[in-house]
XYZ file of C-alpha atoms in Angstrom:
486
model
C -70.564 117.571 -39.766
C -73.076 119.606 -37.742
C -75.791 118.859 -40.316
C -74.934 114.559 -39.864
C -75.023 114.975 -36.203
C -78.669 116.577 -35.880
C -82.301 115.085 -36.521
C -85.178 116.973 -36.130
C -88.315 115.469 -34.844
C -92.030 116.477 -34.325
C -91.011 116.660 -30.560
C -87.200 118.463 -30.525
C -84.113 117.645 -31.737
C -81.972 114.355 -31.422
C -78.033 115.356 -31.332
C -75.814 112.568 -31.694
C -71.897 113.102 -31.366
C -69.083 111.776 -33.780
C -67.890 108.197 -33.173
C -64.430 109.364 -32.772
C -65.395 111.135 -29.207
C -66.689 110.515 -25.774
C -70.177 109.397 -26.812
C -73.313 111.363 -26.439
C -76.800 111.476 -27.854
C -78.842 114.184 -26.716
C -82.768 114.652 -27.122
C -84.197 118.245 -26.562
C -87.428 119.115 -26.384
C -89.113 122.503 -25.374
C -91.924 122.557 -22.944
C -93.942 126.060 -22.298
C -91.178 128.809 -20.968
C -88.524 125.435 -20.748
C -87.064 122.632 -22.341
C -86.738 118.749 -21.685
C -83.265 118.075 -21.699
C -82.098 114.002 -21.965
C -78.957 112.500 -22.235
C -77.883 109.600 -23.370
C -74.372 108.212 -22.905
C -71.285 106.925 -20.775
C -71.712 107.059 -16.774
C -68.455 108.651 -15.048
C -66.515 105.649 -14.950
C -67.165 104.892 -18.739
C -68.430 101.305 -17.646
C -72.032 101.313 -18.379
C -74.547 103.812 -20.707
C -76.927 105.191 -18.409
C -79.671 107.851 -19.692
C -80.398 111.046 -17.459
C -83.426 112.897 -18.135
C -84.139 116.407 -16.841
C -87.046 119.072 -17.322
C -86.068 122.658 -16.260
C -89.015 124.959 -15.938
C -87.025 128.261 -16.757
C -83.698 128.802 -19.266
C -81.989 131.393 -16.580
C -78.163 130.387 -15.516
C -79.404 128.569 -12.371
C -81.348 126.328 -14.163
C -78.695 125.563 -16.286
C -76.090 125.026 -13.798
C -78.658 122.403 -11.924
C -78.786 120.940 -15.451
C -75.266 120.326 -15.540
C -74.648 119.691 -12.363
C -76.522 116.892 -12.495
C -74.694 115.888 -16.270
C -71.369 115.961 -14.226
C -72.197 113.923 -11.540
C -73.778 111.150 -13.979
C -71.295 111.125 -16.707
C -68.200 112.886 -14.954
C -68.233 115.838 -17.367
C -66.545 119.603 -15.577
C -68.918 120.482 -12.358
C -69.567 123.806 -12.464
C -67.400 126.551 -10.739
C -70.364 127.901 -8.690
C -71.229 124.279 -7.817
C -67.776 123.362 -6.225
C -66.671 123.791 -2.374
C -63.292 124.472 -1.837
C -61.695 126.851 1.229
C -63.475 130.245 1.106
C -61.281 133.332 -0.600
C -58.031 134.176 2.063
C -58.403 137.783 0.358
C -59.449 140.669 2.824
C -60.661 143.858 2.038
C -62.707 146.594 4.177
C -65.310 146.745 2.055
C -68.052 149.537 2.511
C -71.373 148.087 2.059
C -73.583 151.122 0.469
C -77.084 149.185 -1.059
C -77.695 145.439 0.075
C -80.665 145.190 -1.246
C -83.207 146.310 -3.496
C -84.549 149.687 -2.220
C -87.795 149.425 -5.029
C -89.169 146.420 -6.871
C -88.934 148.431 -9.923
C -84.923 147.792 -9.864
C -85.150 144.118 -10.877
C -81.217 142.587 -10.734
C -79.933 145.396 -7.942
C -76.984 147.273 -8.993
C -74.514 145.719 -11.154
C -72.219 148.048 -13.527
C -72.173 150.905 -11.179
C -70.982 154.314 -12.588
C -70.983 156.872 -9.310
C -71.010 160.448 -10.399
C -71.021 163.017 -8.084
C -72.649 165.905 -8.958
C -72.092 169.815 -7.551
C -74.780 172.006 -6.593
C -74.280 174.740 -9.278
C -75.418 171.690 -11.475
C -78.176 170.496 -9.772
C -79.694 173.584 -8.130
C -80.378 171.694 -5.074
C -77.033 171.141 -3.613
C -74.416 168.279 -4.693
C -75.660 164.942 -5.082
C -74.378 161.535 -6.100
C -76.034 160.029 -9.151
C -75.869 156.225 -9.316
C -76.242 154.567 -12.877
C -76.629 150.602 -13.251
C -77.307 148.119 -15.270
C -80.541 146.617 -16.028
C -80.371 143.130 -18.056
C -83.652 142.295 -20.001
C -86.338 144.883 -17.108
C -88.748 146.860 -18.969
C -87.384 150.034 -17.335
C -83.749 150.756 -18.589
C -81.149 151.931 -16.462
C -82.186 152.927 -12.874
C -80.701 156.485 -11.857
C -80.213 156.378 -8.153
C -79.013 159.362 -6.385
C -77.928 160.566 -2.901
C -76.493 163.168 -0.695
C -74.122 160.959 1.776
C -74.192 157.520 0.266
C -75.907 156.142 3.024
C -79.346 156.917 1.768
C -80.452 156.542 -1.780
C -83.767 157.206 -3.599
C -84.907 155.919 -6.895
C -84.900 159.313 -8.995
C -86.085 157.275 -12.771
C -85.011 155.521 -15.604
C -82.846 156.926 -18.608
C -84.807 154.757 -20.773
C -88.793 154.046 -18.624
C -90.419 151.055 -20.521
C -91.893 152.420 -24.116
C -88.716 154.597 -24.235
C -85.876 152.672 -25.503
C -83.646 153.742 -28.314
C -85.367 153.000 -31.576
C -82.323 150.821 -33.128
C -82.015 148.637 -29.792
C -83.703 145.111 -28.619
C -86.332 145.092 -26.344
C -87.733 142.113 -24.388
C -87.754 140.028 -21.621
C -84.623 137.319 -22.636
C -83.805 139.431 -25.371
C -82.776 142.433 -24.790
C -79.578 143.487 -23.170
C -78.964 147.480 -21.464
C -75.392 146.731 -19.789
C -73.120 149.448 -17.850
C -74.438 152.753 -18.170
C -72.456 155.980 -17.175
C -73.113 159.541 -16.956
C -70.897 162.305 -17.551
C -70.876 166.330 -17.375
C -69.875 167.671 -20.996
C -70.581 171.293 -20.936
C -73.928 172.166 -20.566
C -75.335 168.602 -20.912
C -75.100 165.595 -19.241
C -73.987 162.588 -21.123
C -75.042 158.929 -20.797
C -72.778 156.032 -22.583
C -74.373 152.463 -22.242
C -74.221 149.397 -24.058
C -76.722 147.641 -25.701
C -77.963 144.488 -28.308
C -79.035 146.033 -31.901
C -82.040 144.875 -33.402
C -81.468 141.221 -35.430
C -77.649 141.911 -34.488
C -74.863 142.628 -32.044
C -73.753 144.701 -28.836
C -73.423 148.183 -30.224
C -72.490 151.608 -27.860
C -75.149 154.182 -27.624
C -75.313 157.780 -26.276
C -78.071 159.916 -24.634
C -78.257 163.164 -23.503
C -80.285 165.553 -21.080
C -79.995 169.172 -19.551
C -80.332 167.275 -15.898
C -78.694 164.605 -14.107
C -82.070 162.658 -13.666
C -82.960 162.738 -17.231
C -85.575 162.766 -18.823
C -82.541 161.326 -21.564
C -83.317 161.952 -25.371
C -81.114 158.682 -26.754
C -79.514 159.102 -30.033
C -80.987 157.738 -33.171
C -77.841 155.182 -33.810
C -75.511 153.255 -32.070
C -72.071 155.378 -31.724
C -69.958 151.690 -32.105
C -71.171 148.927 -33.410
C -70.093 145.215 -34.105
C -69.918 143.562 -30.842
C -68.917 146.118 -28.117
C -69.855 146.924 -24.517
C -68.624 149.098 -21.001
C -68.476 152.108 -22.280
C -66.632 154.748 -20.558
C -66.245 158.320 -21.142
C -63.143 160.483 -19.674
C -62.361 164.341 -20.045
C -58.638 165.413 -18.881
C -57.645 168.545 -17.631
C -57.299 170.516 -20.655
C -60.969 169.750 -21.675
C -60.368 166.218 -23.987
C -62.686 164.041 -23.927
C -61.872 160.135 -24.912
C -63.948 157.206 -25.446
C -62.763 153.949 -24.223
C -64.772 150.352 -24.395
C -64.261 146.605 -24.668
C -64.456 144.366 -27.637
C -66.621 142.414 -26.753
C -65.549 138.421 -27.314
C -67.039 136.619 -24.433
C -69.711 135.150 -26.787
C -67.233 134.743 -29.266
C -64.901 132.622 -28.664
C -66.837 129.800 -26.982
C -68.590 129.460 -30.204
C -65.979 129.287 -32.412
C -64.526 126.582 -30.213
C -67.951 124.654 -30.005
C -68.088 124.656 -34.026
C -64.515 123.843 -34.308
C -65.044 120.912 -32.372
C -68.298 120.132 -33.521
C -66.400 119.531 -36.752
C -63.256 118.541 -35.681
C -64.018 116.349 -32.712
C -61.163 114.160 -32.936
C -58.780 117.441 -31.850
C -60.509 117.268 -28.672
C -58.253 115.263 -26.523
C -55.486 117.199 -27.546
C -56.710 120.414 -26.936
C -58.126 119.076 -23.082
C -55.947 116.802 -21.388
C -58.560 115.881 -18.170
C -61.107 112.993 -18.633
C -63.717 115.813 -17.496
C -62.540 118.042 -19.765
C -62.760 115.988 -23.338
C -66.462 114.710 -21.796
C -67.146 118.048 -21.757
C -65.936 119.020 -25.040
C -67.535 115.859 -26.270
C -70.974 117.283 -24.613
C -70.658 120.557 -26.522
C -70.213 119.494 -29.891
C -72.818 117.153 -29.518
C -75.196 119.654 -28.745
C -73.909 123.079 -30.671
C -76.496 122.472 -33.238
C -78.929 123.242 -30.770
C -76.939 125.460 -29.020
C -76.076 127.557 -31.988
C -80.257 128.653 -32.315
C -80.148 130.272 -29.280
C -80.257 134.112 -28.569
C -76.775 135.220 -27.701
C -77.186 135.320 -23.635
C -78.868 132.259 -23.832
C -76.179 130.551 -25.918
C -73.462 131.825 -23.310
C -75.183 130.243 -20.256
C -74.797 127.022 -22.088
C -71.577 127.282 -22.492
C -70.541 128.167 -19.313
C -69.200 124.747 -18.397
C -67.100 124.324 -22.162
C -65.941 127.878 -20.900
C -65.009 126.877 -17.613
C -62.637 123.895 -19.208
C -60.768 126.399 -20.726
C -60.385 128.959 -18.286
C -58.832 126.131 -15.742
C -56.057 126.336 -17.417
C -56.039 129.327 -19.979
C -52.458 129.891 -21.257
C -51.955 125.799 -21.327
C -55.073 126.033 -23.474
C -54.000 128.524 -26.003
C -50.702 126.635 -26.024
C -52.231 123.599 -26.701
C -54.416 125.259 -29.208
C -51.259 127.115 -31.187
C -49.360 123.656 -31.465
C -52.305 122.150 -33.779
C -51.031 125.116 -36.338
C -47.919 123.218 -36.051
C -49.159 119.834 -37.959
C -50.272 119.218 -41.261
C -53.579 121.154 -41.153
C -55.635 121.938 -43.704
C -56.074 125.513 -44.534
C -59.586 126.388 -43.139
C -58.769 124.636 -40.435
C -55.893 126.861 -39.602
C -57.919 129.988 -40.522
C -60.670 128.244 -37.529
C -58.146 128.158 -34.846
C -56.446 131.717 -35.828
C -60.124 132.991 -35.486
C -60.017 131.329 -32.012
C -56.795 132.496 -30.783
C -57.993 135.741 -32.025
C -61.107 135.798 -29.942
C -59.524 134.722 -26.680
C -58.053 137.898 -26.416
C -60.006 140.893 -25.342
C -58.812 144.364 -26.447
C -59.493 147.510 -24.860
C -59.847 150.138 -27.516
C -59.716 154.075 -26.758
C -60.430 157.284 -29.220
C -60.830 160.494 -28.740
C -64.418 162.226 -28.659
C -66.197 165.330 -29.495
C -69.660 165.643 -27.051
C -70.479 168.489 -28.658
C -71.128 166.880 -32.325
C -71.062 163.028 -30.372
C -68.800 161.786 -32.752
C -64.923 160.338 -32.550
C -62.174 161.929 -33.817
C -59.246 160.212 -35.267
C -58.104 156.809 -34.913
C -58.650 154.218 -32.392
C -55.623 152.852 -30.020
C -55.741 149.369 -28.448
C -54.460 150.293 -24.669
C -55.322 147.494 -22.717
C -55.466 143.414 -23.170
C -55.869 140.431 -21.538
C -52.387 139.051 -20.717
C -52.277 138.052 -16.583
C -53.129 134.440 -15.652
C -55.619 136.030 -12.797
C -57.508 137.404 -15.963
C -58.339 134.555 -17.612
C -60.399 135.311 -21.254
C -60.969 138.956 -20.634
C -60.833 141.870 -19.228
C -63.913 144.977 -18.866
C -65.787 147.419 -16.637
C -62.821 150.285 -17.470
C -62.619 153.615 -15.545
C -59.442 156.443 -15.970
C -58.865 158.579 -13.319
C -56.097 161.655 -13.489
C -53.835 162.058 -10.621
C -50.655 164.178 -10.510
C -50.102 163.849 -13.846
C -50.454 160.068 -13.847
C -53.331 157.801 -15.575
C -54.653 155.445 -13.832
C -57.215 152.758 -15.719
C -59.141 150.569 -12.943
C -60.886 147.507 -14.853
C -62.168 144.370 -13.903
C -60.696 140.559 -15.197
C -61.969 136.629 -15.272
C -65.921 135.511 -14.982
C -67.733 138.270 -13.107
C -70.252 135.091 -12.354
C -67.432 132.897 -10.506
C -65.200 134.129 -7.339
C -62.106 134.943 -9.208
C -63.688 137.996 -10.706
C -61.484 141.058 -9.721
C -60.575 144.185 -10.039
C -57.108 145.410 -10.962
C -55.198 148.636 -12.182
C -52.594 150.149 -14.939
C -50.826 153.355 -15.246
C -49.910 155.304 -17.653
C -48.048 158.416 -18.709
C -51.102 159.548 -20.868
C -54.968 158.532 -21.740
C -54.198 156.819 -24.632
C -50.992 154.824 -23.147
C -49.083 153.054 -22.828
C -50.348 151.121 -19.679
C -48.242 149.473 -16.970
C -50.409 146.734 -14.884
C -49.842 146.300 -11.237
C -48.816 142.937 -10.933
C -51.887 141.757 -8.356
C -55.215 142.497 -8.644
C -56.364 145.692 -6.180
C -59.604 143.809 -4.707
C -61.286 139.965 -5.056
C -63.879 138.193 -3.355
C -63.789 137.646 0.500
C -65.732 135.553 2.488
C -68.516 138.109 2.507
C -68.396 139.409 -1.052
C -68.020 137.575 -3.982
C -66.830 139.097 -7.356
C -66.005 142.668 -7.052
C -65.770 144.485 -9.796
C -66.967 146.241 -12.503
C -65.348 149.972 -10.579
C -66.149 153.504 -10.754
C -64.145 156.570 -9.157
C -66.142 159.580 -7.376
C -64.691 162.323 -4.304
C -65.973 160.480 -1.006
C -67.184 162.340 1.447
C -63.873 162.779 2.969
C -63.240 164.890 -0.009
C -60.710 161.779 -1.342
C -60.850 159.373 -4.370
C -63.508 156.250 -3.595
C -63.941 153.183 -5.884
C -67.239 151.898 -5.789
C -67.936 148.481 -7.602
C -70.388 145.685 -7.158
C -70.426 142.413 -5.844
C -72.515 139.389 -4.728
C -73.501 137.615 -1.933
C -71.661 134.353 -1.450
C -73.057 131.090 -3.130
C -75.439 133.747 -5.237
C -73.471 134.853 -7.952
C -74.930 134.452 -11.555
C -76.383 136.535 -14.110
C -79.720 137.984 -13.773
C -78.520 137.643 -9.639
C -78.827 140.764 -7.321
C -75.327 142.669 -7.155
C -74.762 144.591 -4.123
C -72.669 148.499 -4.286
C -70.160 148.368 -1.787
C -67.045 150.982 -1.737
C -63.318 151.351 -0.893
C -61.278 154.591 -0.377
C -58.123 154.751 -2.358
C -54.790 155.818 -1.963
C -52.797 157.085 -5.210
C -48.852 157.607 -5.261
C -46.955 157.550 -8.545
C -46.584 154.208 -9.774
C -49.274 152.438 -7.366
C -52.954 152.399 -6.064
C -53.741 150.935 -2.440
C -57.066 150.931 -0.078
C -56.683 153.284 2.669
């Protein structure tokens, strides 16, 4: 089907959907750094074809969400979440704001992903500091190490990986490469950073470096330590001395592909699978264009999905309900195997296994302790971090689009690391009318000498990726079966 609906030209591509859906012909062109996007097909009210044509300068999410902004309000197709009004969040939360803004130009995208360590002064010879990891996107310098002595003031201290460095089996590029959610860890005499990052030609992999000092300089390991589509990393050591490994399968990407092919070739499923008008134009738009979408690098390829996502996320469980009961028919048999694969991909596992830092390898088997399975999480769940209290486990984490205001951050408990792990019915923080999407946590001692979570967040109306995430910072409150914000 794909290969019937797409024509290449000397100028771009000419996408034309199947008669059997809403219809759309799309003609895309690239032009320098952007792309020439125009559409042909049914205006909102179906009444008339109308064409819309629309050059974007850059391919970052903003320019994308203008782009299809503008498709929604000229053929009535999903408006983007970060493109709607609606009441601000009735959520409140003292949150402590800790970096605003950029303190160097060297940090490009602020300080998303941020792992808090704080560090003692037998370990540092000059007194006990905080050491602030984040991530860094596509910036030619990897993984900005922050530190300071009273989290009021910080000071750019380096990079794990300074431009030139960068593991030898990872991407590196502007729009290419991707160093996500870094964390640093005392294990013996070393200090150990997890991260996640793209492989060469390939997929999200977990990788490991190492140095004698907090601030690096970080000698990263010859080969990813996971592999196959993985990311958030996060390392945690109990009392007797085990260390365990814990991370995400990583789906996001997945999932909305599988459903764009799916209905590239099946397009006639689409009204079934989206009940709203907006909702089958939008499917319609996607399969029209997943030829095109499908030669994109993997960030790239997300962005444009973001509205096909945002269909599905409106009303996740009905979707996967909707999407079961088409097993239910008279199917043929790859079909069936395509929407198991789906189904499949809309959940988001949280793996854990134990870990040796002294050889850097994992022991044993892996255990799936965590999934997606809340209606506030949507399509996944990541950004994990255990903390040990009174014999209790307590697994903060993050749910929902971290680019939209119902990203949050919520909390299990369990009787061990590995499980199994009892959510808390609510999530613990989500956006207020000052911050928008808080999550991603990490636990450190304040400087009360108490538990803090600090997590990132965005300014209202300025959420996206690439965007600048603010570190802001709650105290918590543990008792046996519950966490609260003093």
């Amino acid at each position: 089907m794909e290969d019937e609906q797409a024509e290449s030209t000397g100028h771009g591509m000419i996408l034309k959907a199947p008669a059997a859906t809403v219809p759309f012909e799309a003609r895309i062109a690239t032009s320098g750094a952007g792309i020439v996007f125009e559409l042909h097909g049914l205006d909102s009210k179906g009444e008339s074809m109308v064409v819309l044509r629309h050059e974007m300068a850059r391919r970052e999410q903003g320019d994308y969400l203008d782009l299809f902004e503008k498709i929604s309000h000229t053929f009535g197709t999903r408006l983007p979440r970060n493109r709607q009004g609606g009441e601000p969040p009735s959520f409140t939360a003292s949150y402590r704001v800790l970096l605003d803004r950029n303190i160097t130009p060297q940090v490009w995208y602020g300080y998303g992903d941020p792992a808090v360590t704080r560090v003692p002064a037998e370990r540092t010879g000059d007194g006990d500091w905080y050491y602030l990891f984040v991530t860094s996107n596509d910036a030619p310098n990897s993984f900005p190490i922050l530190r300071s002595r009273t989290l009021d003031r910080w000071e750019l201290s380096g990079f794990v990986f300074p431009e030139g460095k960068k593991p030898s089996w990872a991407e590196d590029g502007l729009n290419v490469s991707d160093y996500w959610a870094p964390e640093m860890h005392m294990a013996g005499d070393q200090f150990l950073v997890c991260f996640a990052a793209r492989e060469k030609g390939g997929s999200l992999a977990i990788g490991l470096a190492r140095s004698s000092r907090p601030e690096g300089p970080f000698e990263g390991d010859d080969a990813p330590l996971v592999g196959g589509g993985v990311i958030d990393p996060h390392l945690f050591v109990d009392r007797d001395g085990r260390t365990f490994l814990f991370w995400k399968e990583d789906t996001n990407d997945v999932w909305p592909s599988l459903l764009s092919a799916f209905l590239s070739d099946h397009a006639e499923m689409a009204e079934a699978l989206f009940p709203l008008p907006e909702d089958q134009r939008t499917a319609s738009l996607a399969l029209t264009i997943w030829p095109w979408v499908r030669t994109l690098e993997p960030m790239e390829r997300f962005l444009v999905q973001q509205v096909l996502i945002e269909a599905v996320v409106s009303d996740f469980s009905g979707f996967r309900q909707r999407l079961r009961a088409l097993l239910e028919g008279q199917v043929a048999e790859d079909t069936r195997q395509a929407i198991n694969h789906i189904l499949t991909a809309l959940r988001t596992p949280v793996y854990a296994q134990e870990f040796d830092p002294q050889t850097r390898c994992l022991i044993g088997d892996r255990t799936v302790v965590l999934e997606n399975d809340q209606d506030w999480e949507a399509h996944l769940i990541e950004g994990i971090w255990v903390v040990e209290h009174s014999g209790r486990f307590y697994m903060f984490y993050s749910g929902n689009d971290f680019s939209t205001p119902e990203y949050g951050t919520g909390v299990a408990v369990a009787p061990s690391p590995l499980g199994p792990y009892r959510k808390i019915a609510n999530p613990l923080l989500r956006s207020t009318r000052q911050w928008a999407g808080p999550g991603h946590p990490s636990v450190a001692t304040g400087p009360d000498g108490a538990p803090w979570l600090f997590l990132h967040a965005f300014h209202p109306g300025e959420a996206g990726y690439k965007k600048f995430r603010a570190l802001l910072a709650v105290p918590l409150s543990f008792d046996r079966e519950n966490v609260t914000v003093r």
